[in-house]
PDB file of C-alpha atoms in Angstrom:
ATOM      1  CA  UNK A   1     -14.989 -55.153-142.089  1.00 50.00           C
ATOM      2  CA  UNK A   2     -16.139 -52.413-139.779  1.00 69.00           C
ATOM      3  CA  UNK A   3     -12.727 -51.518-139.147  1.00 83.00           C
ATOM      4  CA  UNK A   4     -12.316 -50.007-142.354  1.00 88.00           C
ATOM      5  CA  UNK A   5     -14.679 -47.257-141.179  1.00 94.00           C
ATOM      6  CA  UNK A   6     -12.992 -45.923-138.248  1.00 95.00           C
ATOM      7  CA  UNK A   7      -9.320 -45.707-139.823  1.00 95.00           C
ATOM      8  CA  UNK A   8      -7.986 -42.607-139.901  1.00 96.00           C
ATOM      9  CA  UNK A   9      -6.880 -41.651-143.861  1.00 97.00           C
ATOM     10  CA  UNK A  10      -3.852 -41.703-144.147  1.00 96.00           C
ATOM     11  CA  UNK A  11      -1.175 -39.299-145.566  1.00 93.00           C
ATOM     12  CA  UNK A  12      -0.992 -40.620-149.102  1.00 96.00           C
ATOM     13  CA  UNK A  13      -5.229 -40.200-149.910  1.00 97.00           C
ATOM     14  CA  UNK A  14      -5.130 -36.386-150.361  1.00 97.00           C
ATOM     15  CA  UNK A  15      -3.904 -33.390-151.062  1.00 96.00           C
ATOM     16  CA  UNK A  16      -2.313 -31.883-147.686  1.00 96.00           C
ATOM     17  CA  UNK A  17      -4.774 -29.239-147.914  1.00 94.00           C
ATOM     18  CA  UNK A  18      -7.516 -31.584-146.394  1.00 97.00           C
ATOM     19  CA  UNK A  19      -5.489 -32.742-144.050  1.00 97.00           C
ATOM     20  CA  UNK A  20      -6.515 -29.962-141.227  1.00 97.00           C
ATOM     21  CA  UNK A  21      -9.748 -30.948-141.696  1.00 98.00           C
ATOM     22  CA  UNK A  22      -8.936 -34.756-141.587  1.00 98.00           C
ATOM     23  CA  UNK A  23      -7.180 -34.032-137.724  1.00 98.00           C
ATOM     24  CA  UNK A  24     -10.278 -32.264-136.108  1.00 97.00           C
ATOM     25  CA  UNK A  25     -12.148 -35.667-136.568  1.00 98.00           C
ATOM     26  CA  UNK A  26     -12.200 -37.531-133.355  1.00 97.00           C
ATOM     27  CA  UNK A  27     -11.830 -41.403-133.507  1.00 96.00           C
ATOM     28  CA  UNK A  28     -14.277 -43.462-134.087  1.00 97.00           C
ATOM     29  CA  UNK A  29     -16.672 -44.829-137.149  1.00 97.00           C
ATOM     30  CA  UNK A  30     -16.979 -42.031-139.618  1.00 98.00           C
ATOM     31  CA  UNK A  31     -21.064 -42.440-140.336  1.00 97.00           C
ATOM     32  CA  UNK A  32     -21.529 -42.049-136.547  1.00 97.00           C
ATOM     33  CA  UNK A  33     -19.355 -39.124-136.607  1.00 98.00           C
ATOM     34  CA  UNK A  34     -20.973 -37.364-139.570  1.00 98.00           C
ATOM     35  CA  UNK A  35     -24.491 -38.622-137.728  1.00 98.00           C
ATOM     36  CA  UNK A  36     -23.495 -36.919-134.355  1.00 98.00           C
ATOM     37  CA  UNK A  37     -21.972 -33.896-136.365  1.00 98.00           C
ATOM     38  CA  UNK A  38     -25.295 -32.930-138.088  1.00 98.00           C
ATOM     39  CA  UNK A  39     -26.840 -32.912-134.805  1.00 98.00           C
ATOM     40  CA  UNK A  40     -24.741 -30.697-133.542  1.00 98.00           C
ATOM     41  CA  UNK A  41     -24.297 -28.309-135.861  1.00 98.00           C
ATOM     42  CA  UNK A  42     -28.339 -28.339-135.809  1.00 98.00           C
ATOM     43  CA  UNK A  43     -28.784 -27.580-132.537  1.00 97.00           C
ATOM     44  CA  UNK A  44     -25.992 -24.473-132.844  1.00 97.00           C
ATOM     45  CA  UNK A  45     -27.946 -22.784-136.061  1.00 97.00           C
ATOM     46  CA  UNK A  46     -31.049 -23.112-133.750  1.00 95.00           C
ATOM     47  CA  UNK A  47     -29.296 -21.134-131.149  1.00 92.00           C
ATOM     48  CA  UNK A  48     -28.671 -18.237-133.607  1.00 94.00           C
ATOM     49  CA  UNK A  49     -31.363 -15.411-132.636  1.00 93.00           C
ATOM     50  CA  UNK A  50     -33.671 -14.685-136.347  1.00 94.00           C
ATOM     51  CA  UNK A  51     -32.332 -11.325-136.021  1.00 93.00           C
ATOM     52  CA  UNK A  52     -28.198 -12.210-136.345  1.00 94.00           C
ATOM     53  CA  UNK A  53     -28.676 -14.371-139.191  1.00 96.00           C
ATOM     54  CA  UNK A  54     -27.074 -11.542-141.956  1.00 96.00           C
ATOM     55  CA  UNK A  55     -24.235 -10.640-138.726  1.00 95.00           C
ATOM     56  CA  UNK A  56     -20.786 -10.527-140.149  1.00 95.00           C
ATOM     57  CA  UNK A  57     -17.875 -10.919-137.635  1.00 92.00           C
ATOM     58  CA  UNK A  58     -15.435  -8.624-139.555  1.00 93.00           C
ATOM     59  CA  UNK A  59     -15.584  -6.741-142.951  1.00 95.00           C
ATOM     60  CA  UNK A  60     -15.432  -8.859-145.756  1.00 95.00           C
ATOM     61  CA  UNK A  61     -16.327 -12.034-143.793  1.00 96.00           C
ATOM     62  CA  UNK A  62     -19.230 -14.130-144.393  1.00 97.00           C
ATOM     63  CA  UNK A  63     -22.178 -13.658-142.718  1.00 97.00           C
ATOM     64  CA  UNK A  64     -23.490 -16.599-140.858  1.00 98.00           C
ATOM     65  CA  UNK A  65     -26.334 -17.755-143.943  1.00 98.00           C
ATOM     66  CA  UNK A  66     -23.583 -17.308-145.968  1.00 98.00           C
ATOM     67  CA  UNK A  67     -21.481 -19.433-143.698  1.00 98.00           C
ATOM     68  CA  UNK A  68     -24.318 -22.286-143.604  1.00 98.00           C
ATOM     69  CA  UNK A  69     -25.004 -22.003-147.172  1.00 98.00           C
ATOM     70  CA  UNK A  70     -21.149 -22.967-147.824  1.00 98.00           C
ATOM     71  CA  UNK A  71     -21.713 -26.023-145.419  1.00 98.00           C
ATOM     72  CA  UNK A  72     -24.266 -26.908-147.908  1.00 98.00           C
ATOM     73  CA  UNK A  73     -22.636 -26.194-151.292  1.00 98.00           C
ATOM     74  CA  UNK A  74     -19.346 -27.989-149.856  1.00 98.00           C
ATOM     75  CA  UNK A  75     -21.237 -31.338-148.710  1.00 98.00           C
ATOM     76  CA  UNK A  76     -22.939 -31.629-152.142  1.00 98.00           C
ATOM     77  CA  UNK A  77     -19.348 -31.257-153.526  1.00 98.00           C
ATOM     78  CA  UNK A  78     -17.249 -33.265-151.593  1.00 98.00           C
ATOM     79  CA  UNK A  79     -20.287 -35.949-151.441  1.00 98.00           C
ATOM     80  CA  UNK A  80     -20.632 -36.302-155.485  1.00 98.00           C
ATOM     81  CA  UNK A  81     -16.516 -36.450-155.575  1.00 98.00           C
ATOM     82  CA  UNK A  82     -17.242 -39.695-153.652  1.00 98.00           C
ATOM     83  CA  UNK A  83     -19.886 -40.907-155.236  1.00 98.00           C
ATOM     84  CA  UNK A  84     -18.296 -40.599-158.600  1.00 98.00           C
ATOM     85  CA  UNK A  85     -14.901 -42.050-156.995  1.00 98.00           C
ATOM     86  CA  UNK A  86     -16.939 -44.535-155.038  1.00 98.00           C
ATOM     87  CA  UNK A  87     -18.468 -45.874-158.279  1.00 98.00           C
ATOM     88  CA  UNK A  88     -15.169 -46.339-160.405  1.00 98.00           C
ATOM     89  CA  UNK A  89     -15.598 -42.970-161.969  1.00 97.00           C
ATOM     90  CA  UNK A  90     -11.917 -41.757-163.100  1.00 92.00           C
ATOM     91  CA  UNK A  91     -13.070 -38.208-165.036  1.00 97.00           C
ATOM     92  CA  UNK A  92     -10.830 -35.834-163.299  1.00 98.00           C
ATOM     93  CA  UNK A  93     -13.237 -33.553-161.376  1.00 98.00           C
ATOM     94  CA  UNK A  94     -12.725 -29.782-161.579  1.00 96.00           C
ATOM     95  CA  UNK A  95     -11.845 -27.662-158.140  1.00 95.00           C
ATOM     96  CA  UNK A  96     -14.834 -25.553-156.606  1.00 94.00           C
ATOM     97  CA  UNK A  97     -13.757 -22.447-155.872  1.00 96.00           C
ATOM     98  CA  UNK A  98     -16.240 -21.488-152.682  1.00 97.00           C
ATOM     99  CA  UNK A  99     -15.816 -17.831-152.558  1.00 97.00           C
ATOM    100  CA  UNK A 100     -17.665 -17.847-156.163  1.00 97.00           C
ATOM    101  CA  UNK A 101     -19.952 -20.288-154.791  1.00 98.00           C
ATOM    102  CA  UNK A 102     -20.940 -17.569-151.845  1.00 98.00           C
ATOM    103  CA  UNK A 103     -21.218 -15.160-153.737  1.00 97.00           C
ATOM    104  CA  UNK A 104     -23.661 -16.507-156.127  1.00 98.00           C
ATOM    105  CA  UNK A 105     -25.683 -18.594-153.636  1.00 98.00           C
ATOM    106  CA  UNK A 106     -28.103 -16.393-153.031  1.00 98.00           C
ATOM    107  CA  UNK A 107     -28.436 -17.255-149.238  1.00 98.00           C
ATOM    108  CA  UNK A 108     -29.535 -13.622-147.883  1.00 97.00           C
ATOM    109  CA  UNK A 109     -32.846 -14.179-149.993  1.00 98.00           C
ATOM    110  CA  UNK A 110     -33.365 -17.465-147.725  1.00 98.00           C
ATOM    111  CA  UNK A 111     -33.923 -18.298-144.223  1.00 98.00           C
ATOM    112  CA  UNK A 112     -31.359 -20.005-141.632  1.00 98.00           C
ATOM    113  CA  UNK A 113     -33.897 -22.228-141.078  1.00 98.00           C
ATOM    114  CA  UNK A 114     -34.155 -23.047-144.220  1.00 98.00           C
ATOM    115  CA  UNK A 115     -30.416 -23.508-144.826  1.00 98.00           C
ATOM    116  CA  UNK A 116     -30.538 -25.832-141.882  1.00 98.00           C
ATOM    117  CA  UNK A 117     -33.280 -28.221-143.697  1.00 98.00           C
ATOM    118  CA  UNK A 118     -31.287 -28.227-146.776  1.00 98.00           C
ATOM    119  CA  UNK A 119     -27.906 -28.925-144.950  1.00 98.00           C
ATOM    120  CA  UNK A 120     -30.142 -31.965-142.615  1.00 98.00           C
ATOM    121  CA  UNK A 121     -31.562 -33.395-145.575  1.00 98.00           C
ATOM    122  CA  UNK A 122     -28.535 -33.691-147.768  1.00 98.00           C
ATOM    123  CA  UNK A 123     -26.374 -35.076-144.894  1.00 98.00           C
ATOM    124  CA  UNK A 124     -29.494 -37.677-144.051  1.00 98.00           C
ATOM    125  CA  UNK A 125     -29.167 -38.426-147.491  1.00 98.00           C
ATOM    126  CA  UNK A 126     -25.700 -38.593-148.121  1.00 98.00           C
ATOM    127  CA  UNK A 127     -25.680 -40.609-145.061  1.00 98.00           C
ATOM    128  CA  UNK A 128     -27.937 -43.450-146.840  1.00 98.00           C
ATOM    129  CA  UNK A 129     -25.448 -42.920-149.964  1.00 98.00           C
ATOM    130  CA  UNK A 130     -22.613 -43.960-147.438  1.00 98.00           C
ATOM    131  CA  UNK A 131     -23.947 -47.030-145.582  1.00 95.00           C
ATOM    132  CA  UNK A 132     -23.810 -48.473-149.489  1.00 96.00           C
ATOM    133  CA  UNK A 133     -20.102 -48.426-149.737  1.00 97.00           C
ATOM    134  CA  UNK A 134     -18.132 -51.184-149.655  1.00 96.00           C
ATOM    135  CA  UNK A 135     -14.367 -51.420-147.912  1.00 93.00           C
ATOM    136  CA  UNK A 136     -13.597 -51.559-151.712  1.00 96.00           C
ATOM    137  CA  UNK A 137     -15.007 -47.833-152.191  1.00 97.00           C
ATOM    138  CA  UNK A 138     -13.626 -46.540-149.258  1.00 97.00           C
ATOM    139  CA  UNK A 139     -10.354 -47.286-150.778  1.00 97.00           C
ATOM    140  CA  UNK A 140     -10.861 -45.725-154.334  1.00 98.00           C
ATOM    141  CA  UNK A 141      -9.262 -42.781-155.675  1.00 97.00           C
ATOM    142  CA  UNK A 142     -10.387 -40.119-157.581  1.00 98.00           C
ATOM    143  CA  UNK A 143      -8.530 -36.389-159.012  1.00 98.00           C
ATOM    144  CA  UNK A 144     -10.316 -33.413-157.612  1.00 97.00           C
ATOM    145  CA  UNK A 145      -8.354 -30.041-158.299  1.00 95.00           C
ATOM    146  CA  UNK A 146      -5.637 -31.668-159.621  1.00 96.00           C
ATOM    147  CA  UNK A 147      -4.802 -34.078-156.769  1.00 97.00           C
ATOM    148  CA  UNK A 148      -5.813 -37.794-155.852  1.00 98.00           C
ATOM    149  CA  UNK A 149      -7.921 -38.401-153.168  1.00 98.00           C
ATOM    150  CA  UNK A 150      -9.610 -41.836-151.891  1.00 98.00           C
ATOM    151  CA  UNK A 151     -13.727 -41.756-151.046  1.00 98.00           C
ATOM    152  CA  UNK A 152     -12.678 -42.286-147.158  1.00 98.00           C
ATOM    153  CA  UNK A 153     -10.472 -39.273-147.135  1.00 98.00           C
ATOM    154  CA  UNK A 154     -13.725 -37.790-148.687  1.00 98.00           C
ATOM    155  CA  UNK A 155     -16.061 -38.947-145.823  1.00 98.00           C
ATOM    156  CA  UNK A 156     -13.504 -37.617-143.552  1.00 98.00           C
ATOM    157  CA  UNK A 157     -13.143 -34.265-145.057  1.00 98.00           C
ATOM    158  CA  UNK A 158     -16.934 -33.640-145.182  1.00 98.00           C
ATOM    159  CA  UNK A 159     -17.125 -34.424-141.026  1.00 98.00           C
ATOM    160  CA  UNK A 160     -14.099 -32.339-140.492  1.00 98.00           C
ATOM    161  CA  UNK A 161     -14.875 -29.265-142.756  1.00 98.00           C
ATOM    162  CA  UNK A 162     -18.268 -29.126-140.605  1.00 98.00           C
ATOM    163  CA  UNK A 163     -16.677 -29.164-137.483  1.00 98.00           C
ATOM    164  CA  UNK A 164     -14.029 -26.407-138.754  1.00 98.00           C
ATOM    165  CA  UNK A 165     -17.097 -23.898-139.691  1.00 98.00           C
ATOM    166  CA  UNK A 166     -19.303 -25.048-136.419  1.00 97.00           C
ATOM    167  CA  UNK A 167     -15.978 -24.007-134.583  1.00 97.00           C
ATOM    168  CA  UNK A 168     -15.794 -20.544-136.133  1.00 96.00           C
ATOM    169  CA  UNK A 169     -19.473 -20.009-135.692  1.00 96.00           C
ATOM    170  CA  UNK A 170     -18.806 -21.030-131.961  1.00 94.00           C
ATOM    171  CA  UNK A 171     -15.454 -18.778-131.438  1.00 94.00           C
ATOM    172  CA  UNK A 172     -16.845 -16.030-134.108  1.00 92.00           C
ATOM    173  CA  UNK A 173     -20.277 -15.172-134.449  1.00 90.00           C
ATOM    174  CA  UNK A 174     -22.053 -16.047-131.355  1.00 85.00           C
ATOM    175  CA  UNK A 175     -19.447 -14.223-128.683  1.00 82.00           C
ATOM    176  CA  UNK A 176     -20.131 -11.171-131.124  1.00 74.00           C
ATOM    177  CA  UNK A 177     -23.746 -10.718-129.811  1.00 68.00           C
ATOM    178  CA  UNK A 178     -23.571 -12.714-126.462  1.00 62.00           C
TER     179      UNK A 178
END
């Protein structure tokens, strides 16, 4: 049933820290959301001049590879929760602590544009991962950091954490050089 793609998790799948990311996701069927949202957030990394890729907005803030390489580093996260979840995997899964992540990425040795191929081909092929799962998945839980969360809460979180970063690229880093 279709229907099962465009409802909204609900309280009960996750951990109320997800939840903020869960409410910037318009209505609508989640693959066509996370679809739209990798075009989007495409076409704002291509706005960002070669020469503000290493900008900061404030001391101690990421700069904006380092913003793009979290993007990356959280999708591949929060996309093997599901497919573990997704695939009747019940291992507790440990928490990812993304500051550590940053800071050993290495994403000032790389290019934006490069980040921006990684990030489009591992949402293209998470994307392919999705259109596999069942109603049933969409509906299974999983522990990640210590709290249950269902695979659609999962898809949800990944579409709302990118439009939470794209936002603060938006509000952040591009009014800082404009």
């Amino acid at each position: 049933m279709d229907s099962e793609w465009t409802t909204r998790p609900e309280t009960g799948e996750c951990a109320e820290y997800y939840r903020g990311y869960i409410a910037r996701v318009p209505d609508g069927d989640i693959r066509t959301t996370l679809a739209l949202g990798l075009e989007q957030t495409l076409r704002l990394l291509w706005e960002i001049p070669t020469e503000r890729e290493g900008f900061s907005y404030a001391p101690g803030k990421w700069t904006v590879k380092e913003a793009v390489g979290h993007l990356v580093d959280a999708e591949r996260v929060f996309a093997y929760r599901a497919l573990r979840f997704g695939r009747g995997d019940e291992t507790p899964l440990a928490s990812f602590e993304h500051d550590d992540y940053v800071r050993h990425g290495g994403f000032e040795a790389r290019t934006l544009a490069d980040l921006a191929s990684e990030l489009e081909h591992l949402r293209r092929a998470n994307l392919l991962l999705f259109r596999g799962f069942t109603v049933e998945v969409l509906g299974r839980k999983g522990v990640a950091s210590g709290r249950e969360i269902t695979v659609r809460a999962l898809l949800w979180t990944i579409a709302g954490h990118e439009l939470h970063h794209a936002n603060i690229l938006r509000e952040q880093y591009l009014p800082a050089w404009a």
